[in-house]
GROMACS .gro file of C-alpha atoms in nm:
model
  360
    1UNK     CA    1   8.777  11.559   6.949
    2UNK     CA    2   8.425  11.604   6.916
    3UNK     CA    3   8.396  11.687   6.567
    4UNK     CA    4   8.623  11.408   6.496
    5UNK     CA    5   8.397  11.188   6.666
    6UNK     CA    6   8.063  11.365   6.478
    7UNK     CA    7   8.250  11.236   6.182
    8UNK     CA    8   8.355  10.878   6.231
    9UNK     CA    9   7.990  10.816   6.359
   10UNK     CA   10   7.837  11.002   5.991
   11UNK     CA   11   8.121  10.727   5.784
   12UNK     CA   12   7.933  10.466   5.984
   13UNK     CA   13   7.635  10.523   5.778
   14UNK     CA   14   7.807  10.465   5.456
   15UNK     CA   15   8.032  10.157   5.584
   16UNK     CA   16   7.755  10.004   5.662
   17UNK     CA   17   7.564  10.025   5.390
   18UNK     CA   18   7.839   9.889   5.112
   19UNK     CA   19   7.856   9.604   5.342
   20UNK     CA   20   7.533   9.533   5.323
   21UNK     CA   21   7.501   9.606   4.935
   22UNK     CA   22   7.811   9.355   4.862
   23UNK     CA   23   7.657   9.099   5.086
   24UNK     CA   24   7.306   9.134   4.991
   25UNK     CA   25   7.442   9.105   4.620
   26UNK     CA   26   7.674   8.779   4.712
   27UNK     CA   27   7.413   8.566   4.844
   28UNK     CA   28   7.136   8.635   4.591
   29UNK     CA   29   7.392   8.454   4.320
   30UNK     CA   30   7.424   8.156   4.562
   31UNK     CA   31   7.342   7.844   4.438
   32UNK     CA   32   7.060   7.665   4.688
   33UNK     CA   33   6.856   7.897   4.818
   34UNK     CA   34   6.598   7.906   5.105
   35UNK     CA   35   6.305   7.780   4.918
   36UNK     CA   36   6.546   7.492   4.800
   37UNK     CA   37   6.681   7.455   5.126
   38UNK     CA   38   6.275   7.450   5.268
   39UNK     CA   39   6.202   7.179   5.018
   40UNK     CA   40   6.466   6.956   5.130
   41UNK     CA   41   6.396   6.928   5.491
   42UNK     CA   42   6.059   6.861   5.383
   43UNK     CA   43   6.197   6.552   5.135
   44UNK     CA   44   6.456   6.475   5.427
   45UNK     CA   45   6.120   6.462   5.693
   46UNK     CA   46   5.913   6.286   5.458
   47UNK     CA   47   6.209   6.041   5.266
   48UNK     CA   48   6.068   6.203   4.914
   49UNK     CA   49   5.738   6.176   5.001
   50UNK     CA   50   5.694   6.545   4.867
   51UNK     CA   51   5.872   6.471   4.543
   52UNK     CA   52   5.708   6.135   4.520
   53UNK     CA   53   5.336   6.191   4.579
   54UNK     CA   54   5.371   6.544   4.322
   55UNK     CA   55   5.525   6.395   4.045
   56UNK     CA   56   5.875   6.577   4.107
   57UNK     CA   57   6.187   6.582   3.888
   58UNK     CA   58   6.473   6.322   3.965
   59UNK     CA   59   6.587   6.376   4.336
   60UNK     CA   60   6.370   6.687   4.381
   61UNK     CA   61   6.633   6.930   4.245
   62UNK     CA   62   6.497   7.307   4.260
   63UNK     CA   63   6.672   7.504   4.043
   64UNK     CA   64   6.575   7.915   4.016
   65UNK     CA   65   6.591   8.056   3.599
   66UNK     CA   66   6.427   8.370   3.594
   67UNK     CA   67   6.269   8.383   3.885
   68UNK     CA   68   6.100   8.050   3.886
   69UNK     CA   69   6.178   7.760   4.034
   70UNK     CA   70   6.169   7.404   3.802
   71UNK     CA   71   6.368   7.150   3.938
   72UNK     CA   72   6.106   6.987   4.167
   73UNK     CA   73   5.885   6.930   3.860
   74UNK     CA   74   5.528   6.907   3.924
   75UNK     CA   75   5.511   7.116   4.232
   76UNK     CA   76   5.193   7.289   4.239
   77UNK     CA   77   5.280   7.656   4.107
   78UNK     CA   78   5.080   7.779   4.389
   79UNK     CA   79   5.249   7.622   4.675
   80UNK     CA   80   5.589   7.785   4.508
   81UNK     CA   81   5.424   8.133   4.465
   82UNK     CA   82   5.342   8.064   4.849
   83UNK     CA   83   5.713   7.988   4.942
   84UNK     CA   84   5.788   8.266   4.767
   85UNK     CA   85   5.580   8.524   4.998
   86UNK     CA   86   5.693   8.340   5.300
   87UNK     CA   87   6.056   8.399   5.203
   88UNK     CA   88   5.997   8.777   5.096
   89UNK     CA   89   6.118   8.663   4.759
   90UNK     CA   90   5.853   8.768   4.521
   91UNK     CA   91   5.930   9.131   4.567
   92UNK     CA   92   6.205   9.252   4.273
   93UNK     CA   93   6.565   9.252   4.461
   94UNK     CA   94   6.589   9.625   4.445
   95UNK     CA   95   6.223   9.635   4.693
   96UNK     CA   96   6.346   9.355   4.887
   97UNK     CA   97   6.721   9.557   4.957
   98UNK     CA   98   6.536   9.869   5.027
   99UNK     CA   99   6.259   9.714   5.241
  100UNK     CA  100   6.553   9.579   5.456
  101UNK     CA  101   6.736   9.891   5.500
  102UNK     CA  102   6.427  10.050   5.586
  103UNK     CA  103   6.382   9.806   5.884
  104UNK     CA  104   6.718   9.776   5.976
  105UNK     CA  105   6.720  10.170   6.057
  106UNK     CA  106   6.519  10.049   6.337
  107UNK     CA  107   6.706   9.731   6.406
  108UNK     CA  108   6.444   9.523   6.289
  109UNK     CA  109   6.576   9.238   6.116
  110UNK     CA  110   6.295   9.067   6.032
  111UNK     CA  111   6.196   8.693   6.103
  112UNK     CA  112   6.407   8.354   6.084
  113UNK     CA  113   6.347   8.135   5.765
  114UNK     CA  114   6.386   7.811   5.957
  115UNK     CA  115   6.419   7.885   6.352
  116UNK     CA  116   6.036   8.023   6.414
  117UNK     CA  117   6.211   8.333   6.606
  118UNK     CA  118   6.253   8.719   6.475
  119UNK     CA  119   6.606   8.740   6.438
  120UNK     CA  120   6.711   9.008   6.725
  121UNK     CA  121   6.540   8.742   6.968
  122UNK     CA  122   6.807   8.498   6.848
  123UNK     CA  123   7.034   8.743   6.866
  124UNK     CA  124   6.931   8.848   7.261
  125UNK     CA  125   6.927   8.500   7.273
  126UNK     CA  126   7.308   8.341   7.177
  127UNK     CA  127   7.472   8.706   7.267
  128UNK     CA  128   7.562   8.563   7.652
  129UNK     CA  129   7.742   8.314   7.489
  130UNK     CA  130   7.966   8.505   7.270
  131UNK     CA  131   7.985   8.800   7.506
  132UNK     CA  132   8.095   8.552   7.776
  133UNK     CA  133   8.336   8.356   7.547
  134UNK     CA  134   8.507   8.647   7.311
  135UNK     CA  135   8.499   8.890   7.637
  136UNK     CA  136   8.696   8.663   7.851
  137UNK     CA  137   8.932   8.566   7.613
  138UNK     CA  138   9.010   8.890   7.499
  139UNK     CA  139   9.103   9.008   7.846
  140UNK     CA  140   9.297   8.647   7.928
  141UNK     CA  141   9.499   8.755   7.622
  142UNK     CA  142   9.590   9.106   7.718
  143UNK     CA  143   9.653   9.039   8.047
  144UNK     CA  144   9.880   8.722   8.000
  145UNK     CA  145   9.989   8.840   7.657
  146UNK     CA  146  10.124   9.219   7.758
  147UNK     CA  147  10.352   9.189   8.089
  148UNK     CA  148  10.476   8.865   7.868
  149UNK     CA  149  10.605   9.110   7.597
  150UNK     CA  150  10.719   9.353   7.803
  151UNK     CA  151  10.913   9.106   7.988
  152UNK     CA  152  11.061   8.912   7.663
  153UNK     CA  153  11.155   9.272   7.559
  154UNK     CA  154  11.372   9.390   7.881
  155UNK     CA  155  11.483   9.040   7.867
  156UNK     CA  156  11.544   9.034   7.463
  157UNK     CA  157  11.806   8.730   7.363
  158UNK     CA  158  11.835   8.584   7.690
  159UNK     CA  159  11.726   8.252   7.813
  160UNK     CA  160  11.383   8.347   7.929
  161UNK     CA  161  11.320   8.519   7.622
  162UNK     CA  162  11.406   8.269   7.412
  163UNK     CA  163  11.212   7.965   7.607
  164UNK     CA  164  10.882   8.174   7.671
  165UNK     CA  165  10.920   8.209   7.252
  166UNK     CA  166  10.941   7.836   7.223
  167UNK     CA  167  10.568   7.801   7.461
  168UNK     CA  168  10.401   8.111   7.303
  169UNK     CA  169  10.453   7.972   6.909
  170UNK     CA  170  10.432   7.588   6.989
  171UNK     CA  171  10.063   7.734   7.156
  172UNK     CA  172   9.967   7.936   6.827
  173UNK     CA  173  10.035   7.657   6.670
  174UNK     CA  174   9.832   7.404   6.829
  175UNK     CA  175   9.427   7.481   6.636
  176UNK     CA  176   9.200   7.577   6.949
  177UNK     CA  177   9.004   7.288   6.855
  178UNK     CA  178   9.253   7.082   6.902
  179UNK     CA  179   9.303   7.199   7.201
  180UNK     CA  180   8.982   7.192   7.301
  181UNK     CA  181   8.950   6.835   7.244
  182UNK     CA  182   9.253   6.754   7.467
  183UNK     CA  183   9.139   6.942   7.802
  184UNK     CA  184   8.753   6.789   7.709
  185UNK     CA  185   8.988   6.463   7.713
  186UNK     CA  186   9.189   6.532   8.034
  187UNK     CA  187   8.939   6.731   8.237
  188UNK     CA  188   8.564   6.667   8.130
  189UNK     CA  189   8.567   6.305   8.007
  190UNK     CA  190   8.626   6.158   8.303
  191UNK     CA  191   8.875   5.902   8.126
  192UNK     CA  192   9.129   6.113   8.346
  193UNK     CA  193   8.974   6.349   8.570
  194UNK     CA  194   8.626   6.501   8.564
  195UNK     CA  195   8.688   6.838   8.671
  196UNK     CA  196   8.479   7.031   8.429
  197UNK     CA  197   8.114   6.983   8.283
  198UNK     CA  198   8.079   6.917   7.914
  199UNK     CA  199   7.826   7.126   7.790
  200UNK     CA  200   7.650   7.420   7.828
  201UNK     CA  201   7.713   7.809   7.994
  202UNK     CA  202   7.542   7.682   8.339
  203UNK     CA  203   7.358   7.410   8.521
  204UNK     CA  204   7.015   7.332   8.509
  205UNK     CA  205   6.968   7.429   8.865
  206UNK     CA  206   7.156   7.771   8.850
  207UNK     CA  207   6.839   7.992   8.929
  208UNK     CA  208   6.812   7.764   9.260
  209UNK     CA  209   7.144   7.880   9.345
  210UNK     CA  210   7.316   8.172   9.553
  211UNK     CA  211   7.489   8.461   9.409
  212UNK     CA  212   7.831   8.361   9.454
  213UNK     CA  213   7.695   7.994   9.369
  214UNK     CA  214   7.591   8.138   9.026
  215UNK     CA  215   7.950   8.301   8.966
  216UNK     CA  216   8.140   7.942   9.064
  217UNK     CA  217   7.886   7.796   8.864
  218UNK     CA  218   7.910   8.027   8.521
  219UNK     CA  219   8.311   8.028   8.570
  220UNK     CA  220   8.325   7.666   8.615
  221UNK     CA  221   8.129   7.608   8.279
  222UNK     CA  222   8.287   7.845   8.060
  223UNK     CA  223   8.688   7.786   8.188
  224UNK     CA  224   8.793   7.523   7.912
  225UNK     CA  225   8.580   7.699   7.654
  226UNK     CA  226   8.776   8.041   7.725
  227UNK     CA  227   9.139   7.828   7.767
  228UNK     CA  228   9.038   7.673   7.449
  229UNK     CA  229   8.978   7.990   7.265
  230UNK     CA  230   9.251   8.179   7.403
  231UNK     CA  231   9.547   7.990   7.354
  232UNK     CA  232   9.641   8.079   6.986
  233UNK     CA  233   9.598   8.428   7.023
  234UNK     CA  234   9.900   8.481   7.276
  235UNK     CA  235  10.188   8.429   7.052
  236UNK     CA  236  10.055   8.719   6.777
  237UNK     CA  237   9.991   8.960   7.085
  238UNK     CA  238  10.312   8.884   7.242
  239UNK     CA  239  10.514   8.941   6.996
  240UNK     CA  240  10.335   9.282   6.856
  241UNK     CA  241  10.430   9.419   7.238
  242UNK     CA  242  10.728   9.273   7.287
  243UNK     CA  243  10.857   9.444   6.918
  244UNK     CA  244  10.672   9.777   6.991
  245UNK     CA  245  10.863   9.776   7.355
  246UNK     CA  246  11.192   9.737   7.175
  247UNK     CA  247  11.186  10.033   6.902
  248UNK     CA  248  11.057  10.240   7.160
  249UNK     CA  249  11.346  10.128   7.370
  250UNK     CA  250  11.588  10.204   7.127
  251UNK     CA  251  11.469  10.541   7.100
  252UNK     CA  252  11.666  10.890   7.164
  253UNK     CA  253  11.438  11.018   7.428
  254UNK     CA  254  11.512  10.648   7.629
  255UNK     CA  255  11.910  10.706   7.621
  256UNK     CA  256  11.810  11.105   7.718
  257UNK     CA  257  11.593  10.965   8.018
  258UNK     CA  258  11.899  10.760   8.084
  259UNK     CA  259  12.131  10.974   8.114
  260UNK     CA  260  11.922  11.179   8.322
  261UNK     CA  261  11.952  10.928   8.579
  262UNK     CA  262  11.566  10.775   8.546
  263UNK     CA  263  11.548  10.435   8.716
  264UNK     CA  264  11.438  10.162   8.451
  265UNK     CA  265  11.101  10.124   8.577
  266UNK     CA  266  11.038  10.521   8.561
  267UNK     CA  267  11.121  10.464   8.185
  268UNK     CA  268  10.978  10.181   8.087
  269UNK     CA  269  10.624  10.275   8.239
  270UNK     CA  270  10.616  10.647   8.261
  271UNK     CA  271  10.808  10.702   7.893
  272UNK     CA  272  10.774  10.381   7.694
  273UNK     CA  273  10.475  10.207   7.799
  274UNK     CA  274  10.226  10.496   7.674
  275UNK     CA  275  10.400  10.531   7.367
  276UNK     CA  276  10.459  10.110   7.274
  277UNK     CA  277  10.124  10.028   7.323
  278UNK     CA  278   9.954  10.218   7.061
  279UNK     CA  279   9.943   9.930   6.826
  280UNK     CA  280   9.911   9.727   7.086
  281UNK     CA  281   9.566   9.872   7.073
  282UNK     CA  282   9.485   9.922   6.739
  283UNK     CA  283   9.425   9.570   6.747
  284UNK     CA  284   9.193   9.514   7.032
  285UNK     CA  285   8.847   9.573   6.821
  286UNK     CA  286   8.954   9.286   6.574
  287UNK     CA  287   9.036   9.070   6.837
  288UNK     CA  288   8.743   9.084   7.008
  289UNK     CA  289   8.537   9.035   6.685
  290UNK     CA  290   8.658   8.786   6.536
  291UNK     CA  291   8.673   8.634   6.927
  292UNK     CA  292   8.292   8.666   6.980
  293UNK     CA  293   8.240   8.541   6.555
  294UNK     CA  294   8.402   8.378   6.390
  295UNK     CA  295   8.686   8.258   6.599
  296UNK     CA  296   8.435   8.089   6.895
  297UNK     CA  297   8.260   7.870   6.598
  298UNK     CA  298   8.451   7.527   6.661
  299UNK     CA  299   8.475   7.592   6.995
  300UNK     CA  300   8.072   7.672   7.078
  301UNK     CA  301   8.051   7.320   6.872
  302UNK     CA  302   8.249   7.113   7.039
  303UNK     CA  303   8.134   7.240   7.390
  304UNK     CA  304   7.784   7.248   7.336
  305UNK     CA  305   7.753   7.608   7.395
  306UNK     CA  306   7.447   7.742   7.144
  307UNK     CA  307   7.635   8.134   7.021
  308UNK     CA  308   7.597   8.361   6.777
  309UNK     CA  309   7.946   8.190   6.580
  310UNK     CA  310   7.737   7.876   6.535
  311UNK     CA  311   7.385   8.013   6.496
  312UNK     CA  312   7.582   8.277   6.175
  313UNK     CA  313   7.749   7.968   6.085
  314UNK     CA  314   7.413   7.708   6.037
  315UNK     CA  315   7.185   7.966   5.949
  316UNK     CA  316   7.496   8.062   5.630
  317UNK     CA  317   7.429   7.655   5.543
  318UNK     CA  318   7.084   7.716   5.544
  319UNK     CA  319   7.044   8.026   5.344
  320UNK     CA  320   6.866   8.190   5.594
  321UNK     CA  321   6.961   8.492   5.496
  322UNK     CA  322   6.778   8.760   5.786
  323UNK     CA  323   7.013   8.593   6.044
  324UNK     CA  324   7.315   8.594   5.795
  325UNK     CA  325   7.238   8.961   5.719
  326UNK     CA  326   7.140   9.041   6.073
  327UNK     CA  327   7.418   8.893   6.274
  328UNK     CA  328   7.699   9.122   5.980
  329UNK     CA  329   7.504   9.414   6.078
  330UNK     CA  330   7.515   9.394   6.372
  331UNK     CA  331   7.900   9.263   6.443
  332UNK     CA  332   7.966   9.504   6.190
  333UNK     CA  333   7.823   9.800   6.393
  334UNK     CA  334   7.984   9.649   6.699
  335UNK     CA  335   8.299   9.686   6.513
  336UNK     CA  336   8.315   9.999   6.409
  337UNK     CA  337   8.212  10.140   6.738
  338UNK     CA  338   8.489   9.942   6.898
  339UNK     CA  339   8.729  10.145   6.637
  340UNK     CA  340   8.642  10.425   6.786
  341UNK     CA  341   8.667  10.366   7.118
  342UNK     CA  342   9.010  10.244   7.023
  343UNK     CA  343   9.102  10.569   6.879
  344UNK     CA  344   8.923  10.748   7.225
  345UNK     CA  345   9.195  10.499   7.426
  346UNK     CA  346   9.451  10.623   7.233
  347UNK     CA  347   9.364  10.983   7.349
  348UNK     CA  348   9.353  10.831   7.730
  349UNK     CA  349   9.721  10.708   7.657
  350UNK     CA  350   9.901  10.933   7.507
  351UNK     CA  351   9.730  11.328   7.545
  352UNK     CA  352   9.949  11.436   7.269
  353UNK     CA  353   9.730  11.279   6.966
  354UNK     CA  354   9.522  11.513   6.829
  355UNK     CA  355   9.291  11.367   6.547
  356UNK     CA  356   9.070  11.697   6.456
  357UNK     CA  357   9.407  11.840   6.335
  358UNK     CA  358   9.407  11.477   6.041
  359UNK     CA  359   9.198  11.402   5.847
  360UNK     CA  360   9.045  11.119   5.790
   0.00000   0.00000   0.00000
C-alpha cells in the first residue's frame, strides 16, 4: 500500500498542473478582463466621470488587441501601463504562468485584484463557512441516505419501499434554493414562525458566550442552511445503496450464507454491507466538493453566509483571476487527497483489495 500511495501523491503533481494550464489558458481568452473590470467600477463610482473628464471612447469600452488596451480612448497610456503592473499583466503569459507556479509551490497565491486581501487570507477567511456547510451536509446525507437504502433494499417492492421512493425523488427534485426560500419563509421570516436567524454563521455576541452557548448558537445558525443544502442529494445516494445492497444480495455467497443457517442481520452486515458499499464510497470525495463549491453558492447567497462558493463565484464575475486560480487549486488539491483517502477506506472495508498488485 505504500508504494501505491508514493504514487497517487507523484500523479498529483501532474493533475494539478494541466488543470492549471487549461484554466490559466481559458481565462486569458475571456472577454472583459480585470483592467476592464477596474475601469468600470471606477465609471460606475464616478457616473463616467473617468471617461468624461479624459476624453474616452463611447461608454468607456476597453477592448485588449495586442496587448493594448483602446476602447477607453484617451486614457493616459501611463495610467494603463500602471494597471497593467498592478494586475501582473505586463509580463508575457508564459512569465506570468511560470511566476504563478513558482509561488503556488509554496501556496502563495498572490494578492486579490479587487478585495485588498492576499488570497489564502480570503481563503482562511470564508473556509468556516464551507467547511461548516459542505461538512454537515455530507454527513446528514450519509447518515439519513444509507440505513434508507439499506432499508428500501430488504424491503424492495413493498409499500415502504415504494412511498420512501415517492419523498426521496419529489426532494431531489425540489432546487435547494427553492427550498431554501420556503423554510427562510416558514421559519426565519417571522410571517409564520421565527425560529431561526436569517443571516450569518453566529451572533454578534458569540465570543460573550459559554461553550455550550457557542455550539447552540453555531447549530442554530447554520440548521436551515445545511437542510437547505442537503435535501437534493438524498435521492442519488439512496438509490446508489439501495441498488448496490440488492446485487450483492442476489449474490451466490448470500444464498451459501443462507443455507448455512446465518441469521439475516449476520448477512446483511457481516457479508453484504462491506462489500455494497464500495461505490457507495467512491462517491464521497465528489460529494463533499462540489458540497463545500459549487453546490453551497445559492445557498451562502440567500442566507447571507460570506463562503468560498460565493467569494469563487464574484471574484469569476470580476476577473479576478488569483482567487479564481487560487480557490481551483486549492479544491482541486482537496480533491484529490479526498480520492485517496477514499481508496485508503476501501482498504478499511474490505482487507481483500490490494491496489500495489493494479496498476494505475
Amino acid at each position: 500500500m505504500t508504494a501505491y500511495l508514493l504514487r497517487r501523491l507523484l500523479l498529483l503533481v501532474p493533475t494539478l498542473f494541466f488543470i492549471l494550464v487549461i484554466n490559466f489558458a481559458v481565462l486569458q481568452f475571456l472577454p472583459g478582463g480585470p483592467i476592464e473590470q477596474y475601469i468600470g467600477v471606477l465609471e460606475n463610482v464616478q457616473g463616467g466621470l473617468v471617461d468624461r473628464v479624459l476624453g474616452g471612447g463611447e461608454g468607456g469600452e476597453v477592448l485588449e488587441e495586442g496587448g493594448a488596451y483602446h476602447g477607453a480612448r484617451g486614457l493616459p497610456p501611463e495610467l494603463l501601463e500602471e494597471l497593467e503592473v498592478k494586475f501582473g499583466l505586463d509580463l508575457p503569459i508564459h512569465q506570468r504562468f511560470g511566476r504563478m507556479l513558482s509561488n503556488y509551490l509554496r501556496f502563495d497565491f498572490g494578492d486579490s485584484f479587487f478585495r485588498g486581501k492576499s488570497v489564502t487570507a480570503l481563503i482562511i477567511e470564508k473556509l468556516p463557512v464551507s467547511i461548516s456547510l459542505g461538512l454537515w451536509s455530507t454527513l446528514i446525507i450519509y447518515l439519513v441516505s444509507i440505513p434508507l437504502g439499506i432499508a428500501k433494499a430488504v424491503r424492495d417492492g413493498e409499500r415502504f419501499d415504494l412511498a420512501s421512493s415517492v419523498v426521496v425523488n419529489i426532494a431531489y427534485a425540489i432546487p435547494g434554493f427553492l427550498f431554501g426560500l420556503l423554510l427562510i419563509i416558514i421559519f426565519a421570516s417571522g410571517q409564520v414562525v421565527q425560529w431561526f436567524p436569517l443571516r450569518g454563521l453566529t451572533s454578534d455576541n458569540f465570543e460573550a458566550l459559554s461553550t455550550f452557548g457557542k455550539i447552540t448558537d453555531y447549530f442554530h445558525h447554520i440548521a436551515l442552511p445545511i437542510l437547505a443544502l442537503s435535501i437534493g442529494g438524498f435521492a442519488g445516494l439512496t438509490l446508489l445503496t439501495k441498488n448496490c445492497f440488492l446485487d450483492q444480495i442476489r449474490r451466490q455467497y448470500v444464498i451459501t450464507a443462507r443455507a448455512r443457517g446465518l441469521s439475516e442481520r449476520r448477512i446483511l452486515y457481516g457479508h453484504v454491507f462491506r462489500n455494497a458499499m464500495l461505490l457507495v464510497l467512491a462517491g464521497f470525495p465528489a460529494t463533499l466538493i462540489s458540497l463545500l463549491f459549487t453546490g453551497s453558492v445559492l445557498i451562502e447567497a440567500l442566507f447571507a453566509l460570506d463562503g468560498l462558493g460565493l467569494l469563487g463565484f464574484e471574484a469569476a464575475f470580476q476577473r479576478d483571476y488569483p482567487i479564481v486560480l487560487g480557490t481551483l487549486y486549492f479544491f482541486t488539491l482537496l480533491g484529490l487527497l479526498l480520492g485517496i483517502l477514499s481508496d485508503l477506506a476501501y482498504t478499511w472495508i474490505d482487507p481483500r483489495i490490494d491496489f500495489e498488485k493494479r496498476e494505475i
